[in-house]
Short mmCIF file of C-alpha atoms and ligand atoms in Angstrom, two decimals:
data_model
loop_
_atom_site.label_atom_id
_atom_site.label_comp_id
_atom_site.label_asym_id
_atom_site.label_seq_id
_atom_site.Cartn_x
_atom_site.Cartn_y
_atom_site.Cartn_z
CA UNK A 361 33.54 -16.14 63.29
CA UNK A 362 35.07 -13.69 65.74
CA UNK A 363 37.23 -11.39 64.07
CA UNK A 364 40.43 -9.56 65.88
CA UNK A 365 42.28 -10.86 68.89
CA UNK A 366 41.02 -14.09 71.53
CA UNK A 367 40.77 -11.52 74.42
CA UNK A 368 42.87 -12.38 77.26
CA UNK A 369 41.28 -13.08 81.10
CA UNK A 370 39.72 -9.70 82.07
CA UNK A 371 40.85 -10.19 85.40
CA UNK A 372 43.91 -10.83 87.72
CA UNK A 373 44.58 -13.39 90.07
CA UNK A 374 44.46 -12.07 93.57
CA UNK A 375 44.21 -14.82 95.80
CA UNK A 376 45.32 -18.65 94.82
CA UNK A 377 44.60 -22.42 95.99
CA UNK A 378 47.03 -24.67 95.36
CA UNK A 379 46.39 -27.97 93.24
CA UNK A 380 48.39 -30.76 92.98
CA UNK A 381 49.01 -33.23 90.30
CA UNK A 382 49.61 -36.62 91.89
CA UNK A 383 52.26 -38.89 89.73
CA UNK A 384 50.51 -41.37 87.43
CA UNK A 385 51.33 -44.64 90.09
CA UNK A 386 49.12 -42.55 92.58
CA UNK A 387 45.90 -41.79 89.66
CA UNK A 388 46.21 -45.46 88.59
CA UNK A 389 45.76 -46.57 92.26
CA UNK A 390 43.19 -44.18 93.10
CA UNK A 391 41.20 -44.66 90.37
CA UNK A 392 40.99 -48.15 91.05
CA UNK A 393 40.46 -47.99 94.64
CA UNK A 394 37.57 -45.72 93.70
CA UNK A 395 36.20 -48.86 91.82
CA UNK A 396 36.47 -46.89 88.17
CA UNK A 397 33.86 -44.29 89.38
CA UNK A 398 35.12 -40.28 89.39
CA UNK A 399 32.54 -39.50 91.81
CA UNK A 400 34.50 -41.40 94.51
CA UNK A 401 37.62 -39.72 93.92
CA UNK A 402 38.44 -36.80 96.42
CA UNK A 403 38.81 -33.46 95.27
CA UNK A 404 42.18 -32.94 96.88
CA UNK A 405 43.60 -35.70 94.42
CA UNK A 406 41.83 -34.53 91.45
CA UNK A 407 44.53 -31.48 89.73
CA UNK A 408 41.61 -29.72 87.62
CA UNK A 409 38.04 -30.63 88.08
CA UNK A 410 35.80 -29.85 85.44
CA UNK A 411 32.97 -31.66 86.88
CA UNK A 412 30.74 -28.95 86.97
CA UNK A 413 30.13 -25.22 86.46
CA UNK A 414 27.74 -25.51 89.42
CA UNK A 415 28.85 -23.73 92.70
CA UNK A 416 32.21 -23.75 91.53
CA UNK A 417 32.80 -20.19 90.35
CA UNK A 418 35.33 -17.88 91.98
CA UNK A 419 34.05 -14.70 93.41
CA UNK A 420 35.67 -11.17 92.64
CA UNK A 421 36.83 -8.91 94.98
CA UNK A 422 33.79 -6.99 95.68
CA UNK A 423 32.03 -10.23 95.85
CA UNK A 424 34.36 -10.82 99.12
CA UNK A 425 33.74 -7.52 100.46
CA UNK A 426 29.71 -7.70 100.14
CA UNK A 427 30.21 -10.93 102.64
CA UNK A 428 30.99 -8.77 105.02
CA UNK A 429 28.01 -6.36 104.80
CA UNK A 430 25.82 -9.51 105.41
CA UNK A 431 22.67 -8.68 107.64
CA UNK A 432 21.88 -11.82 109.26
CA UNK A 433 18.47 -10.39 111.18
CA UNK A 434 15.76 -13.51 110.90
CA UNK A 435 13.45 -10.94 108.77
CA UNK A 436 13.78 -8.15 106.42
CA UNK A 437 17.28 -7.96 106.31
CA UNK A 438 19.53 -4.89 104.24
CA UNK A 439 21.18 -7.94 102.58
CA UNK A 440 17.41 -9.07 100.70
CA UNK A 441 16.47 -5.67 100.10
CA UNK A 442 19.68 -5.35 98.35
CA UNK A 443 19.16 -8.47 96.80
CA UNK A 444 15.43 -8.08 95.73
CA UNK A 445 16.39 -4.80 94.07
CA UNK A 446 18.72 -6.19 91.77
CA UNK A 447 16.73 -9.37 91.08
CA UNK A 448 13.47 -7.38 89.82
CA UNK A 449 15.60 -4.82 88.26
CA UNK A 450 17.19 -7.85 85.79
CA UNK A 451 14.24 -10.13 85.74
CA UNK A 452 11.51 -7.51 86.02
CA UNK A 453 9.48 -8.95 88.31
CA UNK A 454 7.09 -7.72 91.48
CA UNK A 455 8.20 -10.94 94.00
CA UNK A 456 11.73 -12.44 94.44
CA UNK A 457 11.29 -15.38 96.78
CA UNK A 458 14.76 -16.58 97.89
CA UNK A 459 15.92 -20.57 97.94
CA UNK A 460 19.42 -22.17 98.37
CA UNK A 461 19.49 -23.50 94.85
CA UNK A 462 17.66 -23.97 92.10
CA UNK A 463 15.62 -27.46 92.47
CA UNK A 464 14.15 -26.14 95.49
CA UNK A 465 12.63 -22.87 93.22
CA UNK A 466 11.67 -26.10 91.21
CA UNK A 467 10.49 -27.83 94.00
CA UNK A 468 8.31 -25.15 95.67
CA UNK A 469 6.57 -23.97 92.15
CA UNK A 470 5.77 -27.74 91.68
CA UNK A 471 4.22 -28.66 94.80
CA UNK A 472 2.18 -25.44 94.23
CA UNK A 473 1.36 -25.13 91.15
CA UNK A 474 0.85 -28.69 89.27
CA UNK A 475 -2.22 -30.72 89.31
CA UNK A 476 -1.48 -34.81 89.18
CA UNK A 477 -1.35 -35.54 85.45
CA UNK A 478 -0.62 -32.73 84.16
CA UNK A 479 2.19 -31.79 81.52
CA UNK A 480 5.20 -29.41 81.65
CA UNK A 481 6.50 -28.25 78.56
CA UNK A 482 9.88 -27.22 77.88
CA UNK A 483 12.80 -26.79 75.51
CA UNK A 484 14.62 -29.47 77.11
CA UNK A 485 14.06 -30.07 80.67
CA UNK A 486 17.24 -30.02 83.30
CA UNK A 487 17.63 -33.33 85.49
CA UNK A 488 16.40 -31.88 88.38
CA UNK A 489 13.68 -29.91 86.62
CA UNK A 490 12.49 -33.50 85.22
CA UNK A 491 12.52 -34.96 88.27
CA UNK A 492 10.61 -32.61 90.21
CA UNK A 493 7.81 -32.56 87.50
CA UNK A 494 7.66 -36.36 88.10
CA UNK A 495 7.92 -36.41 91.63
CA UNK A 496 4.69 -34.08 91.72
CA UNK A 497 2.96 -35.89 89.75
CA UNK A 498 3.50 -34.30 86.69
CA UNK A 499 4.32 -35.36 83.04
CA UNK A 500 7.77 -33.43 82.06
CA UNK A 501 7.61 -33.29 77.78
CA UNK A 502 10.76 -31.40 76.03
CA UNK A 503 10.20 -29.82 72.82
CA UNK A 504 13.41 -28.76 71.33
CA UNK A 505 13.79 -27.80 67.54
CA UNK A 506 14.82 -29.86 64.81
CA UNK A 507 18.08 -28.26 64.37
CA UNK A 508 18.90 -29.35 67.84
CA UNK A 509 19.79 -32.73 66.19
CA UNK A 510 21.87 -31.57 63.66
CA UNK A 511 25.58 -31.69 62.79
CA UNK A 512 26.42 -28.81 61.54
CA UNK A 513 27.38 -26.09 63.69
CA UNK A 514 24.22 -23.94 63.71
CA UNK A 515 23.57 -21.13 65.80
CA UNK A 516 20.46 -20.98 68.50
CA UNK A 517 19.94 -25.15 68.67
CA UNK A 518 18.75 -25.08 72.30
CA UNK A 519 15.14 -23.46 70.61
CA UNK A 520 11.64 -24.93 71.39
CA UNK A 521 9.92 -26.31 68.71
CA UNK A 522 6.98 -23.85 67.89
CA UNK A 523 4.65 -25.59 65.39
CA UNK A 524 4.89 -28.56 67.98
CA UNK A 525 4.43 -26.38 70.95
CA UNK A 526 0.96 -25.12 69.26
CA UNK A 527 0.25 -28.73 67.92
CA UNK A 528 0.77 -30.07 71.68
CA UNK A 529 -1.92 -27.29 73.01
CA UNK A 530 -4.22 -28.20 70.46
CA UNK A 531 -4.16 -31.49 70.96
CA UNK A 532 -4.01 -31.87 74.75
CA UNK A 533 -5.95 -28.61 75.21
CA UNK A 534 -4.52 -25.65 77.38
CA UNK A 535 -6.30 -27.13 80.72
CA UNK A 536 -4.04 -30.16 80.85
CA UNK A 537 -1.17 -27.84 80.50
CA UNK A 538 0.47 -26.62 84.03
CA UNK A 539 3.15 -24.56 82.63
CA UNK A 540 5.50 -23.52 79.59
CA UNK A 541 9.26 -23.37 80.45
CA UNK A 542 12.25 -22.17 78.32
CA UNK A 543 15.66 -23.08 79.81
CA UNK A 544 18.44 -20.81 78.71
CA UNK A 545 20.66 -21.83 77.75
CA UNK A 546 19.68 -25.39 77.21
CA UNK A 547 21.82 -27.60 79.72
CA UNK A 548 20.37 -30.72 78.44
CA UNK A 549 21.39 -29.94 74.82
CA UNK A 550 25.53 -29.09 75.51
CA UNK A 551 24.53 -25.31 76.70
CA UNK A 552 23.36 -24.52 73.45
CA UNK A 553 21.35 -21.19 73.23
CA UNK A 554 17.86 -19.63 72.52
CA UNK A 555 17.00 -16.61 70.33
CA UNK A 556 15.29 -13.58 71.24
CA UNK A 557 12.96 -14.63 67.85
CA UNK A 558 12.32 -18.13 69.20
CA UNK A 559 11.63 -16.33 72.52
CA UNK A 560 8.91 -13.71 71.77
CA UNK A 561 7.38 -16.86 69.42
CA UNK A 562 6.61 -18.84 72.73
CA UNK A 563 5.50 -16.19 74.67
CA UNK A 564 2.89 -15.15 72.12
CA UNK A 565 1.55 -18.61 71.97
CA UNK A 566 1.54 -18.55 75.84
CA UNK A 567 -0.02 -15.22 75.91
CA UNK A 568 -2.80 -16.74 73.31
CA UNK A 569 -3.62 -20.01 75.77
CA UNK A 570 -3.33 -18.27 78.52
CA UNK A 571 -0.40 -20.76 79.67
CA UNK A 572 1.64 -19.08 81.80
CA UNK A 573 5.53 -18.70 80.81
CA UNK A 574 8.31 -19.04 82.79
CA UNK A 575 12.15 -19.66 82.36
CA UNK A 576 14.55 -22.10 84.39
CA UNK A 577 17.21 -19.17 83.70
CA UNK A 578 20.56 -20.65 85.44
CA UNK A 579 22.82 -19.42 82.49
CA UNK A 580 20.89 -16.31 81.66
CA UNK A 581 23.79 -14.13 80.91
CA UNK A 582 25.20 -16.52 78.78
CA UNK A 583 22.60 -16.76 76.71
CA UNK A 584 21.85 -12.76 76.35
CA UNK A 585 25.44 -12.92 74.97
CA UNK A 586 24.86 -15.57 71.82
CA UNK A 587 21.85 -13.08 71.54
CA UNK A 588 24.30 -10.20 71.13
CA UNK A 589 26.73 -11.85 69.21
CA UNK A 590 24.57 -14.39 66.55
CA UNK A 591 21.26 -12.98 66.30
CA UNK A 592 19.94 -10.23 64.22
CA UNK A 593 19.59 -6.89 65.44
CA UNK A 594 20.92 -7.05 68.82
CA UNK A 595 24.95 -6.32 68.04
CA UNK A 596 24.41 -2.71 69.40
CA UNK A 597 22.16 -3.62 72.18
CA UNK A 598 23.52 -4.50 75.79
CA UNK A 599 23.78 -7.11 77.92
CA UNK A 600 21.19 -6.11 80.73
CA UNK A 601 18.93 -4.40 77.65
CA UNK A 602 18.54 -7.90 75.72
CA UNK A 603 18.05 -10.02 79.42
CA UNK A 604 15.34 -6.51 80.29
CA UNK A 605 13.71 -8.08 76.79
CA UNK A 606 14.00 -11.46 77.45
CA UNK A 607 12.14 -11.39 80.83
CA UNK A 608 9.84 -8.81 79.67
CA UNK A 609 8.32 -11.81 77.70
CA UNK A 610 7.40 -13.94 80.84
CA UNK A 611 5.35 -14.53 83.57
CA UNK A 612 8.40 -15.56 86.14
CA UNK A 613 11.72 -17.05 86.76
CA UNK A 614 13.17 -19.57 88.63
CA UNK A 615 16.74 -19.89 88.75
CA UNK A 616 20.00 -21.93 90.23
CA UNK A 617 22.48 -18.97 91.12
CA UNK A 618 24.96 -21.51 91.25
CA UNK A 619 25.48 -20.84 87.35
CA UNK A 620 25.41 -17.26 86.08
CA UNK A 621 24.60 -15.80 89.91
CA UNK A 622 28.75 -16.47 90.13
CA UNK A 623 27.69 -17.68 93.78
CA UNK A 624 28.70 -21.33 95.65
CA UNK A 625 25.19 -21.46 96.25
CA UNK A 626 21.78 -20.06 95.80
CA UNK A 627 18.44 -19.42 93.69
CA UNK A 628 15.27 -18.07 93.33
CA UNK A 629 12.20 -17.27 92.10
CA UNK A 630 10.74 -14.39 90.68
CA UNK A 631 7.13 -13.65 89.29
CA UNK A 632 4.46 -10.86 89.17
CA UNK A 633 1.43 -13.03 90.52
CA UNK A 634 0.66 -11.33 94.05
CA UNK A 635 -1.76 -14.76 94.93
CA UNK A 636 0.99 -16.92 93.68
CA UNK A 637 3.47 -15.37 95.78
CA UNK A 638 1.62 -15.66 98.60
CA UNK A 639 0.89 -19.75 97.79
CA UNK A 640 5.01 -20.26 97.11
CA UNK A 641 5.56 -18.27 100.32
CA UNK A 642 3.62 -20.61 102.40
CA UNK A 643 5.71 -23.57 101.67
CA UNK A 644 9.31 -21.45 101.47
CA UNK A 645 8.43 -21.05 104.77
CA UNK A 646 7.78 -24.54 106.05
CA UNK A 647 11.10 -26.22 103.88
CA UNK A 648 13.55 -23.12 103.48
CA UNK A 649 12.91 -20.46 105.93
CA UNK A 650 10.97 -16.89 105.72
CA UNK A 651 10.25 -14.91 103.02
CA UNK A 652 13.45 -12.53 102.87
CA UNK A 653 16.51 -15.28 103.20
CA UNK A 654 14.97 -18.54 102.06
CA UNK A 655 17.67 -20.71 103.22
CA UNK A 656 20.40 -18.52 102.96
CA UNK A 657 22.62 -16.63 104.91
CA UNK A 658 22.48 -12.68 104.57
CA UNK A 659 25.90 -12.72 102.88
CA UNK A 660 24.65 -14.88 100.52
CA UNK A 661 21.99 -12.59 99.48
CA UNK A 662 24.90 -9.94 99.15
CA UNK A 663 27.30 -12.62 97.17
CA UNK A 664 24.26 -13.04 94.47
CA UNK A 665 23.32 -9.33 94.68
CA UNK A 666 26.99 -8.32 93.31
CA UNK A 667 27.48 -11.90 91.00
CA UNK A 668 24.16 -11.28 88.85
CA UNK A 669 25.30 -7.53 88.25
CA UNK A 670 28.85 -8.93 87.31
CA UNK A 671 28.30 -11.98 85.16
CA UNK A 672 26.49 -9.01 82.59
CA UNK A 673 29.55 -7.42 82.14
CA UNK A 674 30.30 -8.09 78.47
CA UNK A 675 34.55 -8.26 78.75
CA UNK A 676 33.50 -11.45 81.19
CA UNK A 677 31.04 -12.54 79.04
CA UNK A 678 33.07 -12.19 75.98
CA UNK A 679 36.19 -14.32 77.47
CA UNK A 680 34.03 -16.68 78.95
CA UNK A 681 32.10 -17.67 75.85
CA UNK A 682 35.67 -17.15 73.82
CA UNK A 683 37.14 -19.44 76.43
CA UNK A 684 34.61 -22.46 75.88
CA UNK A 685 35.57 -21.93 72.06
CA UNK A 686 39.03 -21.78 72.27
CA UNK A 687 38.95 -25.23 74.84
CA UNK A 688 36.97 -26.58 71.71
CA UNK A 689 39.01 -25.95 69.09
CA UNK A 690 42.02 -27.62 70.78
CA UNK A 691 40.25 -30.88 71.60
CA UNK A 692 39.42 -30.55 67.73
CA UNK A 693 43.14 -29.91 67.44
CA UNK A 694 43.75 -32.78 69.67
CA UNK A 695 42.02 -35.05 67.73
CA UNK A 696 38.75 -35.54 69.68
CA UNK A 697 35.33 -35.06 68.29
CA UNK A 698 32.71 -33.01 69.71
CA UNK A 699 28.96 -31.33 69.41
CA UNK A 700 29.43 -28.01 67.33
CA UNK A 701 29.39 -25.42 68.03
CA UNK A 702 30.36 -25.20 71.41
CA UNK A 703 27.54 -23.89 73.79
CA UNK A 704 27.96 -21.75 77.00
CA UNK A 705 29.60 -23.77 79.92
CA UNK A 706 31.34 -27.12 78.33
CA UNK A 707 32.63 -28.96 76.07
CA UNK A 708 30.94 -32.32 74.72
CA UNK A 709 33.13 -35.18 73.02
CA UNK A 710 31.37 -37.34 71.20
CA UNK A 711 33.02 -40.58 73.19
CA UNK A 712 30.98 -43.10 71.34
CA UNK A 713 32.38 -41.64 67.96
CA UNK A 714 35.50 -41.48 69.20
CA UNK A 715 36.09 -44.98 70.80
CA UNK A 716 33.91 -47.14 67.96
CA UNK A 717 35.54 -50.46 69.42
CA UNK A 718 33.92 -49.92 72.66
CA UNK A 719 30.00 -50.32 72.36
CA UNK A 720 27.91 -48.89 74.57
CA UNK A 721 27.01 -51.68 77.07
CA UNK A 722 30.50 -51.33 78.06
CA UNK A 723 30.79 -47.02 77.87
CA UNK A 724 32.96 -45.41 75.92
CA UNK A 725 32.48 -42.11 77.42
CA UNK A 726 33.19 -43.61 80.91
CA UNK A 727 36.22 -45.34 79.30
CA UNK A 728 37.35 -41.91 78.41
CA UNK A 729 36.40 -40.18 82.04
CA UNK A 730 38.85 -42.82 83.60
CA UNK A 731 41.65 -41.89 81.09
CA UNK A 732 41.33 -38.20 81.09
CA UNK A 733 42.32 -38.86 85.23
CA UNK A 734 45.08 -41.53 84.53
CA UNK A 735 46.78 -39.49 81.96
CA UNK A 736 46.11 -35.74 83.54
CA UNK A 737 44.83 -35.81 86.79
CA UNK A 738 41.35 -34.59 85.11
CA UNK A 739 38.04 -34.93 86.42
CA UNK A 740 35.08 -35.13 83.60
CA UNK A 741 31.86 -37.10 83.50
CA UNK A 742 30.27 -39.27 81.71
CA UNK A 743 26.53 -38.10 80.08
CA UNK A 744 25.48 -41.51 78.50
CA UNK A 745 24.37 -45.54 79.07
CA UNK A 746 26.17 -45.10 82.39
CA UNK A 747 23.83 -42.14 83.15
CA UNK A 748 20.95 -42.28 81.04
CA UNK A 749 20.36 -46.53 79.93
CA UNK A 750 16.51 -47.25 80.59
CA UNK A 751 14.64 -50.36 80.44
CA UNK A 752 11.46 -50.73 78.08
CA UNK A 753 8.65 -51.77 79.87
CA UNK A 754 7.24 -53.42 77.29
CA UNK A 755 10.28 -55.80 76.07
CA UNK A 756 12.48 -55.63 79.19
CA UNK A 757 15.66 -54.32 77.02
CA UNK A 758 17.86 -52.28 77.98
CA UNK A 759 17.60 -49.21 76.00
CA UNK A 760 21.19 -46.87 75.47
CA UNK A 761 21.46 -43.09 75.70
CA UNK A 762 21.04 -41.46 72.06
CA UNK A 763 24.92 -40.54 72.46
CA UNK A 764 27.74 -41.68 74.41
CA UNK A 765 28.78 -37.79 75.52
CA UNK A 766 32.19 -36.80 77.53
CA UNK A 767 31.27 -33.42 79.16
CA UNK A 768 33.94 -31.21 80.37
CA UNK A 769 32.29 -28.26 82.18
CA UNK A 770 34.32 -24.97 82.46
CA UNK A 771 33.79 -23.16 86.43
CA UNK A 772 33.51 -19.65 85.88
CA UNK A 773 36.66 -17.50 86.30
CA UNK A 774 38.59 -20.41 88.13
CA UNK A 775 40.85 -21.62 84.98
CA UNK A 776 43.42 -20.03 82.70
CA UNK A 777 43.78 -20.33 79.27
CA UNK A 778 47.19 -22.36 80.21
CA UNK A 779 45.16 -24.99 82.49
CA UNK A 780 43.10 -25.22 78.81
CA UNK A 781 45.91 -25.96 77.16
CA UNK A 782 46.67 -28.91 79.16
CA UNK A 783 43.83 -30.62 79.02
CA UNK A 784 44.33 -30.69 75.05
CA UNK A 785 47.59 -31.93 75.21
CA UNK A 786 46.05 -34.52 77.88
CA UNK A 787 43.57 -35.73 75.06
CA UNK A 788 46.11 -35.51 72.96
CA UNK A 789 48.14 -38.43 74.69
CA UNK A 790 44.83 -40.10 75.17
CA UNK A 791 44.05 -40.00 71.00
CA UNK A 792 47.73 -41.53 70.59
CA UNK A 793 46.89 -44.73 72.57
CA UNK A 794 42.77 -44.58 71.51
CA UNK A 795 42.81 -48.34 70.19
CA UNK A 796 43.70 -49.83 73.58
CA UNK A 797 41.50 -47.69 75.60
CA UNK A 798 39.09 -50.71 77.49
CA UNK A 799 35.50 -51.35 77.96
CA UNK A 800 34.01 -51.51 81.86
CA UNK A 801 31.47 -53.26 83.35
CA UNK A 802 29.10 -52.33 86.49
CA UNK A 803 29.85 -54.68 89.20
CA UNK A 804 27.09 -52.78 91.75
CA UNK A 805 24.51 -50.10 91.16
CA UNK A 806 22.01 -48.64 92.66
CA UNK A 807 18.22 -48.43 90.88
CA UNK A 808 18.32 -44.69 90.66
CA UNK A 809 20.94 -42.66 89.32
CA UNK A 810 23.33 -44.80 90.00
CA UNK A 811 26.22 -42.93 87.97
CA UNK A 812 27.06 -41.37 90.91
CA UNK A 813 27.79 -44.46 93.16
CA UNK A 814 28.16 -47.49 91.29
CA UNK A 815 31.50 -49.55 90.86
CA UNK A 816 32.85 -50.59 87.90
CA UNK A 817 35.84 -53.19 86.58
CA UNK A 818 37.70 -53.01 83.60
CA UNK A 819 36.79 -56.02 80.81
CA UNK A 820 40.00 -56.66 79.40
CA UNK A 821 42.84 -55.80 82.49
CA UNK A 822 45.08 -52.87 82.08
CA UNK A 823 48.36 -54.04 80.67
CA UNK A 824 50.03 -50.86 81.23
CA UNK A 825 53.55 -50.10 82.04
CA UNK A 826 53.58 -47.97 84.66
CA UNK A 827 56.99 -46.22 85.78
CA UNK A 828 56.90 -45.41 89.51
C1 PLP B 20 21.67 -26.54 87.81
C2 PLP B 20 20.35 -26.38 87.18
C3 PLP B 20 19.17 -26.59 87.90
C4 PLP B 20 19.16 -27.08 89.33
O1 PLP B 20 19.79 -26.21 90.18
P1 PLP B 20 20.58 -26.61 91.50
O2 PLP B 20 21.06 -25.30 91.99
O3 PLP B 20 21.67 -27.55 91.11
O4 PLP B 20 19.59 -27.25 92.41
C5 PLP B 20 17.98 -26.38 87.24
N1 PLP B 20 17.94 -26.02 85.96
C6 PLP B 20 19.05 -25.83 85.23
C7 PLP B 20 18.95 -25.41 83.80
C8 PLP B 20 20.30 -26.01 85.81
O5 PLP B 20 21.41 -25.85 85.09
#
């Protein structure tokens, strides 16, 4: 545990945006005329929207006035060389190929790189990182360690799984192997991070097969900053010396700036392979645009350029992680549980613990999406059967999600400690009622992800009294 003071935002507010908390009449009719599904709701009725951490950051002041220095020429623009510099001085790479977020880095690396069959390993793969390992043709496998399925709140639970990583090579032999990726910090597993140990372990395997490494390194900062913090040897040690280590270890990068680039959009990739570069070039230029803004606009080369330099400060780092612990704590407080401890971007409740009368055919967590917006005008989403339910092919049964997950994802410098503090006297209201909280049912879906679109009804009606 921390010792001495929760620091306080290391910042000041110097422009606002208004949000607006609609009375509860107005949520309970929206919600409903959004047929039970968050996704349909409009931002301008939502009053804080922790939907994602993705694109949703709010730049600084210098961030502002590098938009302005934006070269917008077609081809070697100031703004990439400014941005190139900075990306091989963190990542330490020869070639920084520009995209306008990270499943297109995804995309172009597996269209290039991935013969039909073969596997991708990874801690965890993200969603999109899945997907496009699928969509080539590819078999996506996730590795994480053991202690990712713990309990108990141990440190470094978004780890590969070493012994399993060599038995997997062995096994399938190196050939059938396209590439080895470590996502820090793992999204898939609540944000939770990796060590430097766990690190320099998979890159010596690598190194040994001749697989190449890579990282999907969207919340890179973060991570460096459990490093700092939990691990080891690396308390005196700074941010931008432990990421210099970290990507010292592998072969490339590819990475959503949307995350830890503190930018509303962009990504990248970044690798030392001169005959690679020239492959991934090919098709940047035939889906993004040319080699030096990929899809971007110059100013949002100079955006990212200032944003990865920033999110290393350690005063942002050391709020921002605080900040996710502190939100933690007082939905403990509130009486909600969730996955300890509490990774780098969110907070996970553990809906399907929480709400044991609804099962998950009828999902809990999306039970408690819709009240978090009745009761505070919040915005979460649901990660379980509404998101993840799969059919065996074998038996035709539907099978659920391992957990019925709540996940309230914290944007980067938009909310104070105060905003915090209302969402955990929101759940707080919410754990006070818990028992008559309802089960819903999909009334139409789509076949793929069809979280984002479906409707839903409630299964026993709402017998609220509402006070206009
Ligand atoms: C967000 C994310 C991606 C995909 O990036 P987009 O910018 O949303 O396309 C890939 N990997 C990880 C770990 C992510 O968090």
């Amino acid at each position: 545990m921390k010792k001495g003071n929760q620091p306080a935002e290391p910042y000041r507010i110097k422009s606002v945006e208004a949000i607006k908390l609609l009375s509860r009449h107005e949520r309970l009719a929206k919600i409903k005329q959004a047929n039970y599904n968050i996704f349909k709701i409009d931002s301008a009725d939502i009053y804080i929207d922790l939907l994602t951490d993705s694109g949703t950051a709010a730049m600084s002041n210098n961030q502002w006035a590098a938009l302005m220095l934006g070269d917008e020429s077609y081809a070697g623009a100031r703004s990439f060389r400014r941005f190139e510099k900075v990306v091989k001085d963190i990542f330490r790479k020869a070639f920084v190929i520009p995209c306008h977020q990270g499943r297109v880095a995804e995309n172009i690396m597996f269209s290039t790189v991935l013969k039909k069959g073969q596997y991708v390993l990874n801690n965890t793969h993200f969603d999109t990182t899945r997907a496009n390992t699928l969509h080539k043709g590819g078999i996506p496998v996730d590795l994480p360690c053991e202690e990712s399925k713990s309990h108990e709140p141990l440190p470094f639970k978004g780890n590969m799984d070493c012994r399993k990583l060599e038995e997997f090579i062995r096994e399938h032999g190196a050939e059938t192997i396209a590439m080895v990726i470590m996502t820090v910090t793992n999204n898939s597993s609540g944000g939770q991070p990796v060590s430097m140990a766990n690190i320099h372990e998979v890159s010596e395997i690598c190194q040994r097969y001749k697989l190449p490494f890579y990282f999907d390194c969207a919340r890179f900062a973060e991570n460096c900053y459990f490093i700092k913090r939990d691990e080891p040897g690396y308390a005196g040690k700074s941010i931008p010396e432990i990421a210099r280590e970290m990507f010292e270890a592998c072969d490339g990068v590819m990475m959503s700036a949307k995350k830890d680039g503190l930018a509303n959009i962009g990504g990248f990739i970044a690798l030392n392979d001169e005959e690679l570069y020239g492959r991934l070039t090919e098709l940047l230029i035939l889906i993004e645009g040319y080699r030096t803004y990929g899809g971007l606009a110059g100013r949002d080369l100079e955006v990212l350029a200032v944003g990865l330099q920033e999110v290393m400060d350690f005063d942002y780092l050391d709020f921002r992680i605080e900040q996710v612990a502190y939100f933690g704590r007082k939905i403990i407080e509130a009486g909600m549980p969730i996955i300890e401890p509490t990774g780098g971007h969110a907070v996970f409740i553990d809906a399907g613990e929480f709400l044991p009368h609804i099962p998950p055919e009828q999902f809990p967590g999306q039970s408690l999406v819709v009240e978090f917006y009745i009761e505070g005008g919040i915005r979460v989403v649901e990660i379980g059967s509404l998101m993840f339910d799969s059919i065996d092919e074998k038996t035709g049964q539907i099978i659920h999600a391992p957990r019925e997950l709540v996940r309230m994802a914290l944007p980067r410098r938009v909310y104070t400690n105060s905003h915090i503090d209302y969402i955990a006297e929101t759940a707080h209201s919410i754990v006070n009622r818990k028992d008559s909280l309802p089960g819903y049912k999909i009334i139409k879906e789509t076949k793929f992800l069809r979280h984002f679109t479906c409707d839903l009804d409630v299964m026993v009606p709402r017998e609220e009294k509402v006070k206009p």
